[in-house]
mmCIF file of C-alpha atoms and ligand atoms in Angstrom:
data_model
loop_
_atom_site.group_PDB
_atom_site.id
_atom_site.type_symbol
_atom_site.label_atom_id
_atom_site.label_comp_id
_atom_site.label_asym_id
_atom_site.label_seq_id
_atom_site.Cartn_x
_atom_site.Cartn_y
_atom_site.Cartn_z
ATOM 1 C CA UNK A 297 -33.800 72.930 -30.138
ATOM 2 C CA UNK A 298 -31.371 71.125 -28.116
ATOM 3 C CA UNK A 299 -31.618 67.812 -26.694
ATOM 4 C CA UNK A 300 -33.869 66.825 -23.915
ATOM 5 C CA UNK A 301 -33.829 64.140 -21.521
ATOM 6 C CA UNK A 302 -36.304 61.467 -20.037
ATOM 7 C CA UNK A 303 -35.504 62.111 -15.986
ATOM 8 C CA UNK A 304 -36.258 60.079 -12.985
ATOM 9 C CA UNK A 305 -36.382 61.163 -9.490
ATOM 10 C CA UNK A 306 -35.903 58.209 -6.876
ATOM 11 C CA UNK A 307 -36.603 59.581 -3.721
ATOM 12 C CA UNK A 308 -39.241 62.121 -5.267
ATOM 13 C CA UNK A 309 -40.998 62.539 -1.631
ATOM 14 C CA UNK A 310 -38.000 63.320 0.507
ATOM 15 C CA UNK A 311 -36.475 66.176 1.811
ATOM 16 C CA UNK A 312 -33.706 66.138 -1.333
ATOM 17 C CA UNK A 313 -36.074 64.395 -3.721
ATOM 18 C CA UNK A 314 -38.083 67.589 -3.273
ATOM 19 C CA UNK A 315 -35.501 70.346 -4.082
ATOM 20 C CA UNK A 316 -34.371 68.258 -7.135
ATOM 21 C CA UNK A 317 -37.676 68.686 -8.702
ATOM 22 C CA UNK A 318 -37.487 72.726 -7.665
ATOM 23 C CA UNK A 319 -34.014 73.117 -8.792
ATOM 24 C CA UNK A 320 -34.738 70.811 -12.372
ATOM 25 C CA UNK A 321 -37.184 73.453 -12.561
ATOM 26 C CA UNK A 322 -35.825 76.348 -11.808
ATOM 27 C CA UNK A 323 -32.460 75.976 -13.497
ATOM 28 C CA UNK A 324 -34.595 74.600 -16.863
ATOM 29 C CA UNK A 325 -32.650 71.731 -16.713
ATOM 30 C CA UNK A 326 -33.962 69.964 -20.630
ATOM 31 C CA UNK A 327 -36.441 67.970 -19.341
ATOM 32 C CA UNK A 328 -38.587 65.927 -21.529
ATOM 33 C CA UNK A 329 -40.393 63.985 -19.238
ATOM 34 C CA UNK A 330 -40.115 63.492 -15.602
ATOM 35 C CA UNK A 331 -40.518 60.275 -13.364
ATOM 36 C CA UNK A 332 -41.095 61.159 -9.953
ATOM 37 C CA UNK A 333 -40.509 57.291 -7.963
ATOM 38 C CA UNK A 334 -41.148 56.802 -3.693
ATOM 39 C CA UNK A 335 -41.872 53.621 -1.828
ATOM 40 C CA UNK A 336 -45.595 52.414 -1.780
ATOM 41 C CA UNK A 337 -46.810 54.849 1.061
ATOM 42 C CA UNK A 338 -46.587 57.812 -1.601
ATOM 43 C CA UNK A 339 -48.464 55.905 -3.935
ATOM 44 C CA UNK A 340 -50.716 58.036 -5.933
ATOM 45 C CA UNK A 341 -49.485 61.193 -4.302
ATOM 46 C CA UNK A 342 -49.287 64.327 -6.775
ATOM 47 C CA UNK A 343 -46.568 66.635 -7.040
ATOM 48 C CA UNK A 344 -45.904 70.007 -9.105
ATOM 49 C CA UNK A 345 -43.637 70.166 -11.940
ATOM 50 C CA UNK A 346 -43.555 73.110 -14.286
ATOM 51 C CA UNK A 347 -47.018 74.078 -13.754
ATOM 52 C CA UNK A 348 -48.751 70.423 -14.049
ATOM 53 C CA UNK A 349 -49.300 67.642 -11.514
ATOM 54 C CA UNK A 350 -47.222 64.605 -11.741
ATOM 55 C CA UNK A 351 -48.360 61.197 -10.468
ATOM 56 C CA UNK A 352 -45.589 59.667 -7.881
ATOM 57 C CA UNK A 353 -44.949 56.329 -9.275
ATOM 58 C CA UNK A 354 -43.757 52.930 -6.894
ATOM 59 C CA UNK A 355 -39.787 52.337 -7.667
ATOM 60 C CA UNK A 356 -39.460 48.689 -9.562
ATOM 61 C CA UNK A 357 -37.491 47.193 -11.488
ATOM 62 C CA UNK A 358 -38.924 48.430 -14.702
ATOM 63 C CA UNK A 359 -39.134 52.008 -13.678
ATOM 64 C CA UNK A 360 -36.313 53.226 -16.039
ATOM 65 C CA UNK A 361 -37.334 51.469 -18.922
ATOM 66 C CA UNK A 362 -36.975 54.659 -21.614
ATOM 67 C CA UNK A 363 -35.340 57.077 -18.465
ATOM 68 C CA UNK A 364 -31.705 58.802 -19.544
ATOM 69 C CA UNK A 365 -30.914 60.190 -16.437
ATOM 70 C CA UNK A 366 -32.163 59.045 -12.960
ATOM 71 C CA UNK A 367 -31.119 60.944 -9.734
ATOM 72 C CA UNK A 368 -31.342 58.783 -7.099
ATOM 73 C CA UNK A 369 -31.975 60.269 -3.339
ATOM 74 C CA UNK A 370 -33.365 57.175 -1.374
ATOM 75 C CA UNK A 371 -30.498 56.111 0.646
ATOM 76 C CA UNK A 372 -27.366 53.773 0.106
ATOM 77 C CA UNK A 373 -29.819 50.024 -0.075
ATOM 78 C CA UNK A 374 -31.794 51.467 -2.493
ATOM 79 C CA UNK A 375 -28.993 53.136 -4.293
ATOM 80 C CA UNK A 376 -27.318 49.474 -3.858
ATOM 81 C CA UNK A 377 -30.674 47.476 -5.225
ATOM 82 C CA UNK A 378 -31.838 49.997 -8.252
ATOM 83 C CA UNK A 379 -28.972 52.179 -9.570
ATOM 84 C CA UNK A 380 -27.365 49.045 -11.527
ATOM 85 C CA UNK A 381 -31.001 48.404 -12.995
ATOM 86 C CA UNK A 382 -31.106 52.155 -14.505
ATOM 87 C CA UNK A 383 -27.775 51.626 -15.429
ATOM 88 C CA UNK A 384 -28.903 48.571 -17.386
ATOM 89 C CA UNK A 385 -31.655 50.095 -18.833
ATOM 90 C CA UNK A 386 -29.153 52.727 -20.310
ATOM 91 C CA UNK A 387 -29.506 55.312 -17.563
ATOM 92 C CA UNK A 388 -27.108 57.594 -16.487
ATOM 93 C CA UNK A 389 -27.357 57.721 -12.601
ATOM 94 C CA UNK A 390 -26.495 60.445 -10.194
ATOM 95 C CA UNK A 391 -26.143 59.200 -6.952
ATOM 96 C CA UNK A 392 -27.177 61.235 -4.011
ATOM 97 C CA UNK A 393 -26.345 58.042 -1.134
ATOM 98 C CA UNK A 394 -22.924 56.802 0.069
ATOM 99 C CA UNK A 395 -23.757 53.547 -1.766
ATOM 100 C CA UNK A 396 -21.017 53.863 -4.776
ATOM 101 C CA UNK A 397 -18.778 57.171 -3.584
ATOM 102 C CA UNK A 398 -15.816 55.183 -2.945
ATOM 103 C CA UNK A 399 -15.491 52.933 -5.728
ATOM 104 C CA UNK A 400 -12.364 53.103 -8.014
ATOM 105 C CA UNK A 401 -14.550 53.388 -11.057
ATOM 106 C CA UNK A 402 -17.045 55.611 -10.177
ATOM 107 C CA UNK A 403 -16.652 59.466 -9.892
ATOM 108 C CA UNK A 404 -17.362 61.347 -7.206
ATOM 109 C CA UNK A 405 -17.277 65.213 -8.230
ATOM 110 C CA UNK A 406 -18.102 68.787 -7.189
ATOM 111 C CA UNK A 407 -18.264 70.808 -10.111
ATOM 112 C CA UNK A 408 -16.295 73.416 -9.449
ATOM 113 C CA UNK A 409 -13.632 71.698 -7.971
ATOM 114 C CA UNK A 410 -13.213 68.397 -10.250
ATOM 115 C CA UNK A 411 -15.208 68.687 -13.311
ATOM 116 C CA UNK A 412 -12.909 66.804 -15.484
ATOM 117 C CA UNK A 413 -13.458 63.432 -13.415
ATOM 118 C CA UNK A 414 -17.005 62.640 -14.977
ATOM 119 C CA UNK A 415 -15.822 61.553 -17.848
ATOM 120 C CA UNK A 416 -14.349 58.423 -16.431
ATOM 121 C CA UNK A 417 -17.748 57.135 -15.566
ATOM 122 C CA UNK A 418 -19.128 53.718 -16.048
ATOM 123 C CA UNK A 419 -23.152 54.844 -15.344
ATOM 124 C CA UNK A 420 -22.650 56.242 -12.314
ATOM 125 C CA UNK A 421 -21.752 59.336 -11.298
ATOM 126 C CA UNK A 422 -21.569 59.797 -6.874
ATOM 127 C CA UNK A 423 -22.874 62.803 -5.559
ATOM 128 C CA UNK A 424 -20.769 63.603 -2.337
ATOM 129 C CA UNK A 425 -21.402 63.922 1.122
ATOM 130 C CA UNK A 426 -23.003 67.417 1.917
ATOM 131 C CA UNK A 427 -20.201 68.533 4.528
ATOM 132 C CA UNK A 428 -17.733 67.494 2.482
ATOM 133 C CA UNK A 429 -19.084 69.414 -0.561
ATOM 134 C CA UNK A 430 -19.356 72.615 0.712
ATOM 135 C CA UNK A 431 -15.946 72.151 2.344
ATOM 136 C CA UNK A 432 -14.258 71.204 -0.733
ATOM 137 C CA UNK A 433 -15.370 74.186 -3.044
ATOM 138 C CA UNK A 434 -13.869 76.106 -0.276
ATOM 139 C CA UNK A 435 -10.852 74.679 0.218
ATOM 140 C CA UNK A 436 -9.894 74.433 -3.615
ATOM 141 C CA UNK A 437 -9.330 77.781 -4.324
ATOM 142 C CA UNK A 438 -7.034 78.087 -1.245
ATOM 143 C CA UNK A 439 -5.147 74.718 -2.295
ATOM 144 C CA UNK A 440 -4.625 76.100 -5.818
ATOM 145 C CA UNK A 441 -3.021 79.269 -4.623
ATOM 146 C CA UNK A 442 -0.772 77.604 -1.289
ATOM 147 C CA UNK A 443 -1.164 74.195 -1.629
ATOM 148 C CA UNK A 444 -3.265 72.111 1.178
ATOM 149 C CA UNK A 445 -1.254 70.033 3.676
ATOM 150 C CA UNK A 446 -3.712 69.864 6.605
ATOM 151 C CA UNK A 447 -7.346 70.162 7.308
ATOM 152 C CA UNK A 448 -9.297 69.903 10.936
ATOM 153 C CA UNK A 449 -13.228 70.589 10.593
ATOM 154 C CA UNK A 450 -16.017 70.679 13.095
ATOM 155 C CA UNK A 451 -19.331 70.827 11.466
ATOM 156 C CA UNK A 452 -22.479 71.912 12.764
ATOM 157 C CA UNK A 453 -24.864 70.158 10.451
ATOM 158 C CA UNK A 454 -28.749 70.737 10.511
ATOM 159 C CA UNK A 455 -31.170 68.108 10.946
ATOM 160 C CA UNK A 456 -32.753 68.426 6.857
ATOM 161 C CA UNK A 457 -29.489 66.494 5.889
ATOM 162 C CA UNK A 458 -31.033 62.946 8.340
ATOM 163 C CA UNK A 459 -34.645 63.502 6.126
ATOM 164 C CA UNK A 460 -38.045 64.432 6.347
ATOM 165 C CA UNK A 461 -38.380 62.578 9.720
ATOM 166 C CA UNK A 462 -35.940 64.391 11.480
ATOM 167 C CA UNK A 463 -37.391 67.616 10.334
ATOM 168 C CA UNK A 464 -40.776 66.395 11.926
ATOM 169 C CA UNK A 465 -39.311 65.225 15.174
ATOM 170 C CA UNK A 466 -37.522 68.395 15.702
ATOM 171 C CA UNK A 467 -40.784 70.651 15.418
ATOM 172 C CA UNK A 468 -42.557 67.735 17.118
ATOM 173 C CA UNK A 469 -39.910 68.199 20.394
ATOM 174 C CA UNK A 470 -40.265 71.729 20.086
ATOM 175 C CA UNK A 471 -44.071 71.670 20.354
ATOM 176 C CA UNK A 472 -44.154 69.481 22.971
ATOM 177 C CA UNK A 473 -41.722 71.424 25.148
ATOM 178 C CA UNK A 474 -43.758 74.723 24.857
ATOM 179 C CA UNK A 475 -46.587 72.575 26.022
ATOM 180 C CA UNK A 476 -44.314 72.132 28.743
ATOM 181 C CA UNK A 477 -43.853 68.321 27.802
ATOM 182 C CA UNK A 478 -41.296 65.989 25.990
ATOM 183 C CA UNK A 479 -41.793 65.484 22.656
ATOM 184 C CA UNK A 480 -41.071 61.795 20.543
ATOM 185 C CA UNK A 481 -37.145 61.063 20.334
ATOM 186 C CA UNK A 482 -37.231 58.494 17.605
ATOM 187 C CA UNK A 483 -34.571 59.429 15.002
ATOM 188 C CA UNK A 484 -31.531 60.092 17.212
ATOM 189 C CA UNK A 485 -31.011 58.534 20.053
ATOM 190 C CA UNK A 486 -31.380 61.587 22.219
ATOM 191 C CA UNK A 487 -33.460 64.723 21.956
ATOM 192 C CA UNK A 488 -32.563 67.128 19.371
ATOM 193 C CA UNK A 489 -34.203 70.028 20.261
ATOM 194 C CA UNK A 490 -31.814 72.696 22.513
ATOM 195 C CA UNK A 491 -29.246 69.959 22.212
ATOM 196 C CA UNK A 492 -26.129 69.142 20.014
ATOM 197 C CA UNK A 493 -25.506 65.249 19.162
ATOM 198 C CA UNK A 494 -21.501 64.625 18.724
ATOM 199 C CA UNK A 495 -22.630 61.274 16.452
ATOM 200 C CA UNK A 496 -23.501 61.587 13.166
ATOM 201 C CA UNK A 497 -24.209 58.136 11.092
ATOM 202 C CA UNK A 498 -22.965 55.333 13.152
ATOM 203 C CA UNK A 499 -19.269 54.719 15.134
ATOM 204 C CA UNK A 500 -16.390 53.256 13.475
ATOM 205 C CA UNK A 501 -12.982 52.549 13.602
ATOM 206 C CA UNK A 502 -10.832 55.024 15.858
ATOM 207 C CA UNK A 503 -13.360 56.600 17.701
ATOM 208 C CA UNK A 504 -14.484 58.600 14.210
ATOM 209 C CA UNK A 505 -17.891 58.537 12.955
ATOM 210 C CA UNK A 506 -18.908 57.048 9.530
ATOM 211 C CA UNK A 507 -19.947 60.881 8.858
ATOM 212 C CA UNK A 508 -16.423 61.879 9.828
ATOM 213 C CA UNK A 509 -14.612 58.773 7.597
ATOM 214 C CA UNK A 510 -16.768 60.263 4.582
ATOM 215 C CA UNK A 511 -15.196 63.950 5.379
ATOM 216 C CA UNK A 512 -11.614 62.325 5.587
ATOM 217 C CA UNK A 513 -12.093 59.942 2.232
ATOM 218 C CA UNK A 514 -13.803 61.632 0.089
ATOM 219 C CA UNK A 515 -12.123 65.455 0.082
ATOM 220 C CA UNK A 516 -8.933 63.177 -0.676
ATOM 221 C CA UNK A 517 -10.656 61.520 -3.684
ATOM 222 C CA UNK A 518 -12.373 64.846 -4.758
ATOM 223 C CA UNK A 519 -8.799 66.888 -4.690
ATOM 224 C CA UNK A 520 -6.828 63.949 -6.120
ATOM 225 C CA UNK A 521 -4.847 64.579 -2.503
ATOM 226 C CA UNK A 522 -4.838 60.796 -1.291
ATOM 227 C CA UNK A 523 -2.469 61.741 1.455
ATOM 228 C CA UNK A 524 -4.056 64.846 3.022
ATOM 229 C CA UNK A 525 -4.040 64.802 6.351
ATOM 230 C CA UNK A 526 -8.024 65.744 7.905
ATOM 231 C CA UNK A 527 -9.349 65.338 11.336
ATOM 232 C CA UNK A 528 -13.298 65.947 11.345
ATOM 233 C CA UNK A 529 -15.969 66.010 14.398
ATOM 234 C CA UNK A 530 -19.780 66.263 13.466
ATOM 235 C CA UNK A 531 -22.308 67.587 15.108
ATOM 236 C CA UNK A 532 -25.618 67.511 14.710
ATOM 237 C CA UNK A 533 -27.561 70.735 16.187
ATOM 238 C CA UNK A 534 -31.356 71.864 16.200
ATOM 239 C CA UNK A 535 -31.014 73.826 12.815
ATOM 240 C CA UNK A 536 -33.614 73.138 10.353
ATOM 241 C CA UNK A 537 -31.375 73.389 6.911
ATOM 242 C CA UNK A 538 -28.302 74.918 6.614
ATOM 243 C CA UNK A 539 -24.582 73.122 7.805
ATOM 244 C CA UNK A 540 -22.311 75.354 9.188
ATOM 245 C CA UNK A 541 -18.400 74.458 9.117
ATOM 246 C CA UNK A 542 -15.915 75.608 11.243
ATOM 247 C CA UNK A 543 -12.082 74.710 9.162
ATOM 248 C CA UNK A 544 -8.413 75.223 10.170
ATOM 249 C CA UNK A 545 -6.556 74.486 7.056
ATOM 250 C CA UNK A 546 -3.030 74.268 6.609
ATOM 251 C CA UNK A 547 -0.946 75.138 4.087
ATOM 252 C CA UNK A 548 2.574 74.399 2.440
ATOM 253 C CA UNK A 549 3.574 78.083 2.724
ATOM 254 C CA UNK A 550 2.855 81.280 3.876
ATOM 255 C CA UNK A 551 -1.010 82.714 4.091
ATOM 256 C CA UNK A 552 -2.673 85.968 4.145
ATOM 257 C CA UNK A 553 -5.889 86.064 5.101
ATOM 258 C CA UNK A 554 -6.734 89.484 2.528
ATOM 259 C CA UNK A 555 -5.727 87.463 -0.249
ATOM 260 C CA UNK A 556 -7.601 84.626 0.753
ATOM 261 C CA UNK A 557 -10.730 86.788 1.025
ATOM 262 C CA UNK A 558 -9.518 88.162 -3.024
ATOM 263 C CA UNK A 559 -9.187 84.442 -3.935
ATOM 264 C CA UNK A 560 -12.970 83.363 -2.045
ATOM 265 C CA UNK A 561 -14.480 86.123 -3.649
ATOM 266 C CA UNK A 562 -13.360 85.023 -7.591
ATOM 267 C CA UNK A 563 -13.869 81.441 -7.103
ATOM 268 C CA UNK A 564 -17.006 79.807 -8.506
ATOM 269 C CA UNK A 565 -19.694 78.773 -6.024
ATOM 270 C CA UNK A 566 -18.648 80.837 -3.278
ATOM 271 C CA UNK A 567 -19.728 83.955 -1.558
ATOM 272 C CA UNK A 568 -17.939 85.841 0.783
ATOM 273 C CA UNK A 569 -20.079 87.740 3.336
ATOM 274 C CA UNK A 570 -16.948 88.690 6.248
ATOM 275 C CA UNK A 571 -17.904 92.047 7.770
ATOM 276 C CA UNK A 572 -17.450 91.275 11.372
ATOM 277 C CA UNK A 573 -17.434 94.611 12.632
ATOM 278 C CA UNK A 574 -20.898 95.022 10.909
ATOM 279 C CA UNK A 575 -22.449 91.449 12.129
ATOM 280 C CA UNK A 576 -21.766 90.015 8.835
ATOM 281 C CA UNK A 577 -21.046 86.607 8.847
ATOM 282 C CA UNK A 578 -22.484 83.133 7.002
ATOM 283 C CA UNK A 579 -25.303 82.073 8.960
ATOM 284 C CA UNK A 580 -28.019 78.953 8.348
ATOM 285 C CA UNK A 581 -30.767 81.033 8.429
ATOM 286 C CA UNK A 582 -29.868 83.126 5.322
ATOM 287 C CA UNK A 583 -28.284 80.386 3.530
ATOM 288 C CA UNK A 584 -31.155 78.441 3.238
ATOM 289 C CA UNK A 585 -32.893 78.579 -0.426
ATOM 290 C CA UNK A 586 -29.384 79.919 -1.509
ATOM 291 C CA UNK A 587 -26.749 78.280 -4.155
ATOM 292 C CA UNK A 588 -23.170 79.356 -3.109
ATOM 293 C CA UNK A 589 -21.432 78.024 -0.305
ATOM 294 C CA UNK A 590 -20.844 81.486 1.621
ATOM 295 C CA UNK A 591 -17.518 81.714 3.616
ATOM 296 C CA UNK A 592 -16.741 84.769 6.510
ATOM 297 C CA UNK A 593 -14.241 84.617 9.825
ATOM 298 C CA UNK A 594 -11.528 84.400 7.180
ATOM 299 C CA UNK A 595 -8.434 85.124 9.636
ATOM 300 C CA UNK A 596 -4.784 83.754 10.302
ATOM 301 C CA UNK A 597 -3.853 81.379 13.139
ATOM 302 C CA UNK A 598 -2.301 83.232 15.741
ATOM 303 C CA UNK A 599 0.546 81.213 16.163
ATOM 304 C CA UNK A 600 1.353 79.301 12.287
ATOM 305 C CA UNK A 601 1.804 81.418 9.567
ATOM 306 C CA UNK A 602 0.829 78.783 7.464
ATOM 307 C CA UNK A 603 -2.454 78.318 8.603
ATOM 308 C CA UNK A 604 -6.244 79.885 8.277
ATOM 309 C CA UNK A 605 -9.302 79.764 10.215
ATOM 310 C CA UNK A 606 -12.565 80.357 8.894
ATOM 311 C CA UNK A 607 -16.260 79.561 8.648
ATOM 312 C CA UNK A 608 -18.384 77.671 5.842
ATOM 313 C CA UNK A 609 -22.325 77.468 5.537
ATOM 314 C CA UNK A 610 -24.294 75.958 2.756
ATOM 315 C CA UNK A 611 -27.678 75.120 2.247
ATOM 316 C CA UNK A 612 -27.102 71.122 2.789
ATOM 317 C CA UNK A 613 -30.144 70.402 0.351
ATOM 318 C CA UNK A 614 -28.938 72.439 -2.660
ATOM 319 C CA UNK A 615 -25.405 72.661 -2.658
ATOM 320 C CA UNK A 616 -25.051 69.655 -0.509
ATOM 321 C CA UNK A 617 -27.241 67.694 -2.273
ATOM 322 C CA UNK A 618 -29.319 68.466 -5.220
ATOM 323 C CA UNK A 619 -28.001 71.211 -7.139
ATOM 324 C CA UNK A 620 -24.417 69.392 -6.923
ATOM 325 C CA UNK A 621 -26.626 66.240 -8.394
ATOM 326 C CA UNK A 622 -28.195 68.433 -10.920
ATOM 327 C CA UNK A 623 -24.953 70.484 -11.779
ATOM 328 C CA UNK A 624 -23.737 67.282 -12.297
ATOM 329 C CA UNK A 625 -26.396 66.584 -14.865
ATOM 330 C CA UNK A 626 -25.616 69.492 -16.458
ATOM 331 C CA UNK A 627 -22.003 68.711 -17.258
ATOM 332 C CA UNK A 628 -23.158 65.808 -18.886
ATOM 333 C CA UNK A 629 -26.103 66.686 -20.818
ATOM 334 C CA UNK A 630 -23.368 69.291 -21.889
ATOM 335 C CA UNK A 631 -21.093 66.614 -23.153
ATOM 336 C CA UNK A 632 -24.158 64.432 -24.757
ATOM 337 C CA UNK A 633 -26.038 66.744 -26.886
HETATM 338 P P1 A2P B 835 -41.503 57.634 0.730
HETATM 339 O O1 A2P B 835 -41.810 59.079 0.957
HETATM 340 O O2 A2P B 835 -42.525 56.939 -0.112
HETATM 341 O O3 A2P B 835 -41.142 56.904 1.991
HETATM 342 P P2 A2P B 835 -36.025 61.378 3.321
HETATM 343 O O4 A2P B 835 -34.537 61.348 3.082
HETATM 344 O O5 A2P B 835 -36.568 62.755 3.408
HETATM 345 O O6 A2P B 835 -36.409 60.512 4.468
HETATM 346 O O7 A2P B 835 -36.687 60.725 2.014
HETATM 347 C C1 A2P B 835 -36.370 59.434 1.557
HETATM 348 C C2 A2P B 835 -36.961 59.228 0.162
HETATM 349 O O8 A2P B 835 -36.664 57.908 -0.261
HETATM 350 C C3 A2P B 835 -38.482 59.331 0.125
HETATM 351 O O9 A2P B 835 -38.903 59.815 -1.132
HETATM 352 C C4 A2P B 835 -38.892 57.875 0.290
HETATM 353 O O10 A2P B 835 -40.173 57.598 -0.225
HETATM 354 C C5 A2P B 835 -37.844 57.202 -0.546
HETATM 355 N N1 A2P B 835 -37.692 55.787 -0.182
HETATM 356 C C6 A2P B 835 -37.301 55.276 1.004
HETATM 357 N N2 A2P B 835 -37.266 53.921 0.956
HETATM 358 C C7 A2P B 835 -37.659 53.575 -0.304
HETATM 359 C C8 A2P B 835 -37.823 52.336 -0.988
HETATM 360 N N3 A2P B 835 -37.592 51.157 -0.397
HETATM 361 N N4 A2P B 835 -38.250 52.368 -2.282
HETATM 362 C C9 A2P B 835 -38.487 53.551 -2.889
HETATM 363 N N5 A2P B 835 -38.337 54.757 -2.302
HETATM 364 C C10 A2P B 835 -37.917 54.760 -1.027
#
């Protein structure tokens, strides 16, 4: 029998937290025993893993005392407060929040597109952002074959990818308004329902949001291209899970958009699905529940030979989140055992 691993899930209640405990499962990741760790109001709560209940335990200190692997999914303080202590307790962490991506020593990887970079880590591995993941596998493929001189992305990113609460406040706005009142607006700072918010994560410098910064710095750290040149607006829109992507990439030389579609379909974790004449396209709906990132409107620019248009959508709690994290895993458990 191969090696298995003690595993801890912090962030076991959330909307990731969840899916990592379904995809742990589902891909039969070795798993010897499994922590499940929340904040004090899921104290006592039960939740299902491979056919038996598991007790959800309050996050401490001394939670990863005997834990190998701990995937954290709680947000960038408590990434900040209790990765270092799993690390200390001999952990190996995989890092869901924006806490440690940027940090020299500390890889930040995709594994299709930069597998090779775990093996600089010192106990922590970063899980990327969840637009910039699905964008990345995309673009790799493309980069490999023409080489990748400019990228300008608009994402349309669902509400799963703010949490549980914005999930709630959605349906909550939606109920209300076929009540034929307003519903709570509480997590954004306008209504979400029927609406589109240009502000994801808070403003920073240039006019760009911190969501937009994370697009720019991490697909440079991820494609070991610290020059590329990105622009990125996102959007947040009334879609329950799923981020769409709408990318203009261009390239050193000369595209064509039927090779592109050749080179899509081969590479790992995509699917194409581009049958516009037949209404075939990536959409949220289907992608949700799904694995690969699935790519369609693959066409030139009109006017740059250089350059293609074309359309990304991922489920933003797998691929975005925890089956990168747990494909992660897997490339190391692959590397211990
Ligand atoms: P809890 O459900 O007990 O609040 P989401 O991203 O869907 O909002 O989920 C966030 C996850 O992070 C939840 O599991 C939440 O637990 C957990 N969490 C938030 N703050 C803390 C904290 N201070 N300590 C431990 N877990 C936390």
């Amino acid at each position: 029998m191969g090696k298995e691993f003690d595993v801890a899930i912090v962030g076991a209640t959330g909307a990731v937290g969840e899916v990592m405990r379904l995809i742990l499962e589902e891909r039969r990741f070795p798993v010897r025993e499994l922590r499940l760790l929340a904040s004090a109001r899921s104290r006592g709560k039960r939740l299902a893993f491979r056919g038996e209940e598991i007790e959800v335990e309050v996050l401490e200190e001394a939670s990863f005392d005997g834990v190998d692997l701990a995937l954290f999914s709680a947000g960038a303080s408590v990434s900040r407060l209790y990765a270092p202590e799993a690390v200390k307790a001999g952990a190996l962490v995989v890092d869901n929040s924006s806490a440690f991506r940027m940090e020299p020593d500390v890889p930040l990887v995709v594994p299709e597109v930069n597998p090779g970079d775990i093996d600089g880590h010192c106990g922590i591995i970063a899980n990327p952002n969840c637009s910039t993941i699905q964008m990345v596998v995309a673009l790799k493929p493309l980069h490999d074959r023409w080489g990748l001189r400019r990228v300008i992305v608009s994402t349309y990113q669902s509400v799963s990818g703010t949490g549980r609460r914005a999930l709630q406040e959605l349906e909550e706005q939606l109920r209300c308004w076929a009540q034929g009142g307003d519903g709570p607006v509480e997590v954004y700072p306008h209504p979400i329902a029927f609406n589109c918010l240009p502000h994801i994560d808070v403003f920073q410098e240039e006019g760009y949001t911190r969501e937009e910064w994370k697009m720019v710095r991490e697909t440079r750290k991820i494609m070991s291209l610290p020059d590329l040149k990105v622009t990125a607006t996102a959007v947040r829109v009334p879609v329950r899970v799923g981020h769409s992507e709408s990318i203009y990439a261009e390239f050193e030389e000369e595209v064509d958009p039927e090779e592109a579609r050749e080179i899509l379909r081969e590479a790992p974790g995509v699917a194409v699905e581009d049958d516009p004449q037949r209404d075939l396209y990536p959409q949220a709906l289907n992608a949700e529940g799904k694995d690969p990132c699935f790519v369609g409107r693959i066409r030139a620019d009109l006017f740059l030979p250089n350059a293609l248009n074309f359309w990304v959508v991922a489920d933003n709690l797998r691929k975005g989140a925890a089956l990168n994290a747990v494909q992660i895993a897997e490339l190391w458990a692959g590397k211990t055992s």
